[in-house]
XYZ file of C-alpha atoms in Angstrom:
499
model
C 0.021 -0.041 0.029
C 3.086 2.419 0.684
C 4.454 1.890 -2.786
C 0.919 2.493 -4.487
C 0.252 5.827 -2.244
C 3.811 7.046 -3.198
C 3.343 6.079 -6.791
C -0.350 7.996 -6.698
C 1.330 10.890 -5.263
C 3.799 11.279 -7.650
C 1.350 11.280 -10.537
C -0.881 13.638 -8.635
C 2.186 16.143 -8.241
C 2.944 15.534 -11.960
C -0.419 16.687 -12.737
C -0.625 19.923 -10.564
C 2.750 20.782 -11.891
C 1.365 20.169 -15.643
C -1.606 22.708 -14.443
C 0.806 25.016 -13.088
C 2.928 25.237 -16.371
C -0.543 25.551 -18.489
C -1.297 28.346 -16.373
C 2.094 30.347 -16.940
C 1.741 29.711 -20.713
C -1.598 30.873 -20.785
C -0.730 34.194 -18.829
C 2.241 34.599 -21.204
C 0.074 34.438 -24.361
C -2.381 36.477 -22.667
C -0.049 39.480 -21.847
C 1.290 39.248 -25.263
C -2.008 39.526 -26.988
C -3.309 42.351 -24.857
C -0.026 44.271 -25.567
C -0.622 43.624 -29.088
C -4.549 44.385 -29.345
C -4.303 47.318 -26.684
C -6.628 47.565 -23.687
C -9.602 45.835 -25.587
C -10.087 43.318 -22.966
C -13.432 42.430 -24.201
C -11.973 41.322 -27.717
C -9.346 39.209 -25.879
C -11.926 37.305 -23.417
C -14.290 36.624 -26.215
C -12.026 34.386 -27.778
C -11.712 30.821 -27.115
C -9.022 30.110 -24.292
C -5.616 30.929 -25.607
C -3.912 28.585 -23.626
C -5.241 25.464 -25.044
C -3.972 26.439 -28.684
C -0.629 27.515 -26.948
C 0.081 24.136 -24.998
C -0.731 22.425 -28.618
C 2.542 23.964 -30.104
C 4.548 22.292 -27.545
C 3.089 18.805 -28.347
C 2.537 16.766 -31.126
C -1.079 16.408 -31.895
C -2.536 13.205 -32.187
C -3.600 11.934 -35.577
C -5.431 8.566 -35.584
C -4.580 7.669 -39.264
C -0.953 8.219 -38.585
C -0.726 5.632 -35.668
C -1.032 1.477 -35.756
C -4.447 0.400 -34.218
C -3.523 -3.195 -33.177
C -7.027 -4.168 -32.142
C -8.038 -5.274 -35.575
C -5.425 -7.729 -35.764
C -5.244 -8.769 -32.340
C -9.332 -9.478 -32.178
C -9.235 -11.230 -35.625
C -5.839 -13.202 -35.372
C -6.289 -14.675 -31.717
C -9.615 -16.804 -33.076
C -7.231 -18.828 -35.318
C -4.750 -19.601 -32.757
C -4.587 -22.701 -30.671
C -3.377 -24.544 -27.749
C -1.606 -27.869 -28.114
C -1.527 -30.380 -25.784
C 1.231 -33.175 -26.656
C 1.142 -36.181 -24.825
C 4.089 -38.866 -25.133
C 3.917 -42.242 -23.599
C 7.134 -43.500 -21.990
C 8.302 -46.403 -20.459
C 9.146 -45.989 -16.837
C 11.088 -48.890 -15.307
C 10.449 -49.132 -11.810
C 12.240 -51.169 -9.169
C 11.467 -52.295 -5.541
C 13.878 -52.599 -2.774
C 14.171 -54.232 0.584
C 13.349 -51.571 3.668
C 15.383 -53.554 6.024
C 18.450 -53.425 3.807
C 18.178 -49.531 3.683
C 17.560 -49.264 7.140
C 21.033 -50.638 7.817
C 22.787 -49.001 5.288
C 23.607 -52.155 3.234
C 23.784 -52.249 -0.515
C 20.374 -52.291 -2.020
C 19.919 -55.194 -4.833
C 16.597 -55.320 -6.936
C 14.579 -58.032 -6.545
C 11.976 -57.309 -9.005
C 11.077 -54.952 -11.683
C 8.356 -54.057 -14.198
C 7.418 -51.930 -16.762
C 5.050 -49.140 -16.683
C 3.773 -46.638 -18.981
C 3.654 -43.398 -18.096
C 2.561 -40.033 -19.776
C 4.441 -36.889 -20.351
C 2.695 -33.552 -21.349
C 4.183 -30.738 -22.924
C 2.227 -27.557 -24.312
C 2.778 -25.418 -27.352
C 0.741 -23.164 -29.836
C -0.524 -23.601 -33.383
C -2.263 -21.378 -36.076
C -5.120 -22.562 -38.306
C -4.415 -21.731 -41.740
C -7.566 -23.569 -43.535
C -10.997 -23.576 -42.635
C -10.988 -27.370 -42.605
C -8.527 -27.828 -39.897
C -4.910 -27.768 -41.056
C -2.702 -26.354 -38.369
C 1.058 -25.050 -38.487
C 3.216 -25.392 -35.798
C 6.875 -26.157 -34.495
C 8.421 -29.546 -35.077
C 9.641 -29.470 -31.403
C 5.872 -29.084 -29.915
C 5.115 -32.482 -31.768
C 8.273 -34.575 -31.847
C 7.982 -37.675 -29.998
C 4.350 -37.041 -29.379
C 1.885 -40.239 -29.203
C -1.179 -38.159 -28.923
C -2.192 -34.393 -29.617
C -5.031 -32.679 -28.199
C -5.909 -29.151 -29.678
C -8.028 -26.519 -27.976
C -9.226 -23.738 -29.702
C -9.842 -19.956 -28.677
C -13.550 -20.547 -28.022
C -12.601 -23.743 -25.839
C -13.578 -26.511 -28.240
C -11.062 -29.704 -27.934
C -9.925 -31.812 -31.095
C -7.668 -34.641 -31.056
C -5.197 -33.923 -33.834
C -2.963 -36.016 -36.276
C 0.364 -35.477 -37.839
C 0.449 -34.529 -41.593
C 4.196 -34.071 -41.846
C 7.435 -32.467 -39.894
C 10.654 -30.847 -41.018
C 13.006 -30.781 -38.287
C 15.605 -28.440 -40.703
C 12.889 -25.565 -40.571
C 11.416 -26.646 -37.234
C 8.152 -26.501 -38.707
C 5.265 -29.344 -38.560
C 1.606 -29.467 -40.226
C -1.202 -31.294 -38.248
C -4.881 -31.718 -38.805
C -7.684 -31.645 -36.829
C -11.553 -32.834 -38.294
C -13.470 -29.470 -38.371
C -15.370 -27.133 -40.751
C -15.688 -23.637 -41.083
C -12.930 -22.687 -38.557
C -11.157 -19.481 -38.331
C -7.993 -19.496 -40.405
C -5.302 -16.945 -40.241
C -4.477 -15.799 -43.902
C -0.604 -15.592 -44.841
C 1.081 -12.327 -45.226
C 4.477 -11.193 -46.740
C 7.509 -11.697 -44.617
C 9.798 -10.245 -47.365
C 7.681 -7.033 -46.938
C 8.029 -6.692 -43.351
C 10.116 -3.289 -42.673
C 12.322 -2.866 -39.507
C 10.384 -0.908 -36.589
C 7.215 -2.558 -37.934
C 4.707 -3.270 -35.174
C 3.896 -7.132 -35.090
C 1.756 -9.080 -32.683
C 2.907 -12.490 -30.878
C -0.169 -14.867 -30.031
C 0.116 -18.183 -28.141
C -0.178 -19.964 -24.980
C 2.921 -18.909 -22.639
C 2.841 -20.821 -19.541
C -0.462 -22.387 -20.686
C -2.090 -19.011 -20.522
C -3.975 -19.354 -23.684
C -4.765 -16.586 -26.368
C -2.194 -14.402 -25.083
C -1.476 -11.305 -26.850
C 1.749 -9.305 -27.051
C 2.907 -6.412 -29.152
C 6.445 -5.549 -30.356
C 8.352 -4.424 -33.449
C 10.471 -6.048 -35.804
C 14.127 -5.852 -34.675
C 15.953 -7.505 -37.240
C 15.319 -9.841 -40.485
C 17.483 -12.809 -41.521
C 19.070 -13.818 -37.858
C 20.942 -17.070 -37.944
C 21.470 -18.708 -34.640
C 22.597 -22.146 -35.147
C 19.902 -23.360 -32.982
C 17.516 -26.160 -34.869
C 19.332 -29.204 -34.427
C 20.169 -30.179 -37.991
C 22.694 -30.332 -40.071
C 20.536 -29.184 -42.991
C 19.087 -26.585 -41.013
C 17.580 -23.354 -42.548
C 17.608 -20.526 -40.551
C 16.614 -16.786 -41.442
C 14.623 -15.836 -38.134
C 12.810 -12.612 -37.589
C 13.782 -11.020 -34.682
C 11.250 -9.207 -32.519
C 10.823 -7.666 -29.173
C 7.454 -9.011 -28.645
C 7.184 -10.785 -25.387
C 7.553 -14.774 -26.148
C 7.904 -17.507 -23.133
C 7.588 -21.276 -23.089
C 4.314 -22.248 -24.568
C 4.394 -19.651 -27.510
C 6.202 -22.206 -29.575
C 4.311 -22.569 -32.903
C 2.217 -19.481 -31.875
C 1.506 -16.734 -34.454
C 3.819 -13.984 -35.614
C 0.991 -11.491 -36.887
C 1.322 -8.031 -38.885
C -1.081 -5.088 -38.395
C -3.175 -6.206 -41.184
C -3.952 -9.543 -39.215
C -2.219 -11.914 -41.485
C 0.714 -14.477 -40.524
C 4.117 -13.295 -41.206
C 6.090 -15.984 -38.871
C 5.796 -18.760 -36.582
C 7.016 -18.053 -33.055
C 9.991 -20.496 -32.504
C 13.050 -19.399 -30.424
C 13.692 -17.496 -27.358
C 17.518 -16.077 -26.743
C 17.670 -16.271 -23.285
C 20.069 -17.636 -20.610
C 17.213 -18.091 -18.132
C 14.779 -19.775 -20.678
C 12.032 -17.147 -20.372
C 11.998 -13.836 -22.298
C 14.577 -11.107 -21.643
C 14.115 -8.997 -24.556
C 14.329 -10.791 -27.768
C 12.355 -13.585 -29.399
C 12.616 -14.996 -32.743
C 9.930 -16.469 -35.713
C 10.585 -18.611 -38.420
C 9.288 -16.159 -41.583
C 6.185 -16.866 -43.771
C 8.235 -17.286 -46.538
C 9.745 -20.373 -45.256
C 6.489 -21.736 -43.637
C 4.521 -21.221 -46.736
C 6.585 -23.543 -48.630
C 7.027 -26.266 -45.989
C 3.248 -26.524 -45.517
C 2.639 -26.980 -49.076
C 5.232 -29.696 -49.627
C 4.026 -31.362 -46.327
C 0.395 -31.141 -47.471
C 0.914 -32.049 -51.317
C 3.769 -34.687 -51.041
C 3.861 -35.626 -47.149
C 7.634 -34.682 -47.274
C 9.503 -31.639 -47.752
C 10.955 -30.856 -51.375
C 14.395 -29.874 -50.228
C 16.327 -28.370 -53.083
C 20.148 -28.032 -52.629
C 22.852 -25.862 -54.570
C 25.698 -28.067 -53.322
C 28.279 -25.741 -52.196
C 29.756 -24.670 -48.737
C 30.280 -21.302 -48.138
C 31.193 -18.231 -46.233
C 29.465 -14.835 -46.234
C 31.931 -12.159 -46.749
C 31.643 -9.570 -44.186
C 34.597 -7.795 -42.506
C 35.765 -10.883 -40.603
C 36.159 -12.511 -43.722
C 38.199 -9.797 -45.569
C 40.358 -9.158 -42.265
C 41.382 -12.852 -42.214
C 41.183 -13.933 -46.063
C 40.860 -10.786 -47.822
C 44.862 -11.026 -48.918
C 44.653 -14.817 -50.110
C 41.583 -14.426 -51.899
C 41.834 -11.010 -53.202
C 38.402 -9.557 -52.007
C 38.054 -6.570 -50.373
C 34.391 -5.513 -50.626
C 31.511 -6.784 -48.315
C 28.836 -8.675 -49.725
C 27.956 -12.112 -51.579
C 29.190 -15.604 -50.454
C 32.772 -17.074 -51.161
C 32.442 -20.693 -52.453
C 34.966 -22.746 -50.120
C 33.799 -25.928 -51.611
C 31.499 -27.643 -54.719
C 30.125 -31.217 -53.991
C 30.926 -33.563 -56.854
C 27.748 -34.085 -59.120
C 25.748 -31.167 -57.466
C 23.548 -28.786 -58.922
C 26.510 -26.124 -58.747
C 29.107 -28.491 -60.160
C 27.281 -29.015 -63.188
C 26.630 -25.598 -63.849
C 30.078 -24.747 -63.657
C 30.501 -22.948 -60.428
C 34.066 -23.331 -58.786
C 35.881 -22.967 -55.404
C 36.737 -19.348 -55.184
C 33.678 -17.912 -57.079
C 31.785 -15.053 -55.186
C 27.985 -15.435 -55.570
C 26.468 -11.808 -55.393
C 22.647 -12.482 -56.665
C 20.285 -15.463 -57.037
C 17.573 -14.404 -59.395
C 18.152 -10.748 -58.714
C 18.171 -11.016 -55.223
C 21.273 -9.546 -53.451
C 23.198 -11.950 -51.077
C 23.648 -9.018 -48.585
C 23.479 -11.442 -45.281
C 24.681 -14.580 -44.172
C 21.235 -16.201 -44.431
C 20.221 -15.036 -47.920
C 21.750 -17.948 -49.946
C 20.070 -20.452 -47.643
C 16.830 -18.740 -47.500
C 16.305 -18.327 -51.624
C 17.604 -21.895 -51.844
C 15.433 -23.331 -49.396
C 12.285 -21.720 -51.127
C 12.541 -23.567 -53.898
C 12.168 -27.496 -55.050
C 14.404 -29.771 -57.130
C 14.462 -29.197 -60.656
C 13.512 -25.599 -60.231
C 16.118 -23.350 -62.091
C 17.536 -20.264 -60.904
C 19.970 -17.533 -62.075
C 23.007 -17.140 -60.275
C 25.242 -13.978 -60.870
C 28.873 -14.760 -59.766
C 32.271 -12.708 -59.748
C 35.026 -14.610 -60.576
C 38.257 -12.569 -60.406
C 37.227 -9.556 -62.351
C 34.754 -10.885 -64.182
C 31.194 -11.215 -63.495
C 29.262 -14.291 -64.870
C 25.688 -15.572 -65.007
C 24.844 -19.209 -64.644
C 21.775 -21.029 -65.323
C 21.551 -23.916 -62.347
C 19.117 -26.825 -62.253
C 18.494 -27.320 -58.315
C 18.859 -30.949 -57.009
C 17.407 -33.113 -54.154
C 19.535 -34.412 -51.522
C 20.255 -37.561 -53.318
C 21.696 -35.573 -56.347
C 18.748 -35.942 -58.679
C 16.104 -33.570 -60.126
C 12.938 -35.694 -59.125
C 10.900 -34.841 -56.320
C 10.970 -37.222 -53.299
C 8.286 -39.318 -52.534
C 6.454 -40.155 -48.937
C 8.539 -42.972 -48.727
C 11.778 -41.612 -49.285
C 14.157 -41.890 -46.114
C 15.477 -38.725 -44.287
C 18.738 -40.684 -42.922
C 19.771 -38.113 -40.171
C 16.351 -38.128 -38.722
C 16.105 -41.866 -38.883
C 19.332 -42.537 -37.173
C 18.538 -39.858 -34.847
C 21.636 -38.166 -34.105
C 24.051 -35.188 -34.857
C 26.792 -35.707 -37.141
C 30.184 -34.379 -38.630
C 32.477 -35.352 -41.086
C 35.617 -37.204 -39.619
C 38.583 -34.938 -39.813
C 41.585 -36.133 -41.830
C 43.739 -36.774 -38.736
C 41.378 -39.515 -37.253
C 40.972 -40.840 -40.683
C 44.576 -41.348 -40.754
C 44.572 -42.772 -37.411
C 41.843 -45.023 -38.090
C 43.368 -45.821 -41.408
C 40.011 -45.078 -43.557
C 39.248 -42.986 -46.486
C 36.594 -40.925 -45.004
C 33.283 -41.477 -42.683
C 30.637 -39.669 -40.622
C 31.002 -39.396 -36.920
C 28.263 -39.598 -34.485
C 28.632 -36.314 -32.531
C 25.255 -36.925 -30.315
C 22.909 -39.966 -30.042
C 18.960 -38.673 -29.837
C 16.370 -40.437 -28.519
C 13.912 -42.950 -30.278
C 16.395 -43.164 -33.483
C 17.895 -46.385 -34.765
C 21.346 -45.295 -33.199
C 19.805 -45.581 -29.892
C 18.207 -48.863 -30.563
C 21.185 -50.340 -31.905
C 23.135 -48.793 -28.867
C 25.656 -47.017 -30.788
C 27.760 -44.561 -28.667
C 29.115 -40.991 -29.511
C 32.520 -40.982 -31.715
C 31.310 -43.863 -33.683
C 32.494 -43.255 -37.236
C 29.981 -44.464 -39.902
C 31.837 -45.592 -42.996
C 29.058 -47.825 -44.658
C 25.331 -48.024 -44.796
C 23.495 -50.562 -46.754
C 26.989 -51.634 -47.616
C 27.799 -48.427 -49.607
C 30.873 -46.388 -48.715
C 30.099 -43.211 -46.946
C 32.856 -40.812 -46.816
C 30.897 -37.195 -45.702
C 27.985 -36.101 -44.286
C 27.007 -35.060 -47.744
C 27.267 -38.943 -48.898
C 24.769 -39.813 -46.045
C 22.259 -37.308 -46.800
C 21.930 -38.609 -50.475
C 20.739 -41.902 -49.280
C 17.079 -42.254 -49.510
C 16.503 -45.923 -49.001
C 15.427 -47.762 -46.007
C 18.443 -48.123 -43.818
C 19.298 -51.884 -43.028
C 22.842 -52.175 -42.039
C 25.557 -49.595 -40.509
C 29.330 -50.481 -40.334
C 31.730 -48.691 -39.029
C 34.696 -47.989 -36.454
C 35.209 -46.561 -32.872
C 38.041 -44.160 -32.191
C 39.762 -46.850 -30.127
C 39.796 -49.007 -33.510
C 37.360 -51.433 -32.722
C 35.099 -52.083 -35.827
C 31.483 -52.837 -35.365
C 28.527 -53.684 -37.485
C 24.876 -53.339 -36.932
C 21.672 -54.876 -38.665
C 18.614 -52.956 -38.499
C 15.617 -55.287 -37.792
C 12.137 -53.828 -38.235
């Protein structure tokens, strides 16, 4: 009560001070008018109070049409944002112990165990994008879920099924059986301007239909937070408040259009401290269409590794490469048989534009290619020394082909369940192998965990075919039946996959 009282007193004092200021200004203006017009007091008194117009001269007048009104966007968009409850069934193994052994501090030996299924529940958000019940959300919201429950803004609850997921963008598409549902139209994330107002709508801490506002702080941010080697990151950064539970919710412009899916909080605490990040509509729309039409994302690949040319690149490599201008990407390597290789792109080239779009940040190339499908044609503008060249490139899929993938095509990285890296030259010499893919991390639920493969294992063959690099591994689209490799201590191991 004391703090409230002091605050109220401060406000009252401010109001009084404001009143005194207005009075003094009015007095000054009144005296000036009297001096200009003589002693005709009646003429002055008959006018509107002079202090009102004088005060207006000191402040910006309010023009409603010049300021954003967020109520239209908020009241309409909130109807299409849902709460998602993801239920995961886990096998919890319980063991029983002898209480007498525990009482006397003796070692306890389990004399029985049994398996028991338990449910873990997690929450997130989603956005209805069609009136027949298609909902876009984050992959990490629905990953490993055995059951999904969707609660609409009006309180209705539905069971949902997964249509498809894309770990490389952290986007998923699910569906509920409904009709005439409120759907949010797509806007344009490319048209967003820095400083533009946006709304974040979701269910933070299970508080459904929470709306916060902020501005676009930056575009095309890369954070390296999506756990996939083929990740596509070009986040919209905002200062709209986002917390756990907002994942999968809507980022909305002032027209009430979907311009992004809220995905990441950059925080040392796990809660909002100033910045949040959303997958832009340009990526979301393409992924959703692919998942709906094909059941799998049609990922186009250029087939190059590269570095964005910024001041750090120029400071470190400018002298060796002869590059002294910021902008574009430096081609570090070109994969054999890739789209870039077939088109004539070489190591050392600088890609400056794709279809006329300038490569002016570190994520521009990835985002532009990520919006396209295998067999799409793009025109690259390339600096090679002092020359500027143009290349027509036919993009390919991860298997190095131009065909679209089918639903049965395998995502080896997701199937194996892990993080991978190319085995370095030193490790290959030590193990006397030509190349391989080292398991950096084993994730729950994948083939590696089921086969009890440990971190550090170097995969040299999959399905009896040599695997010299991660690029070789990602080209595999057939079902995995066997894995061969070697551990860093020199012990070889083979695993047969039995479904």
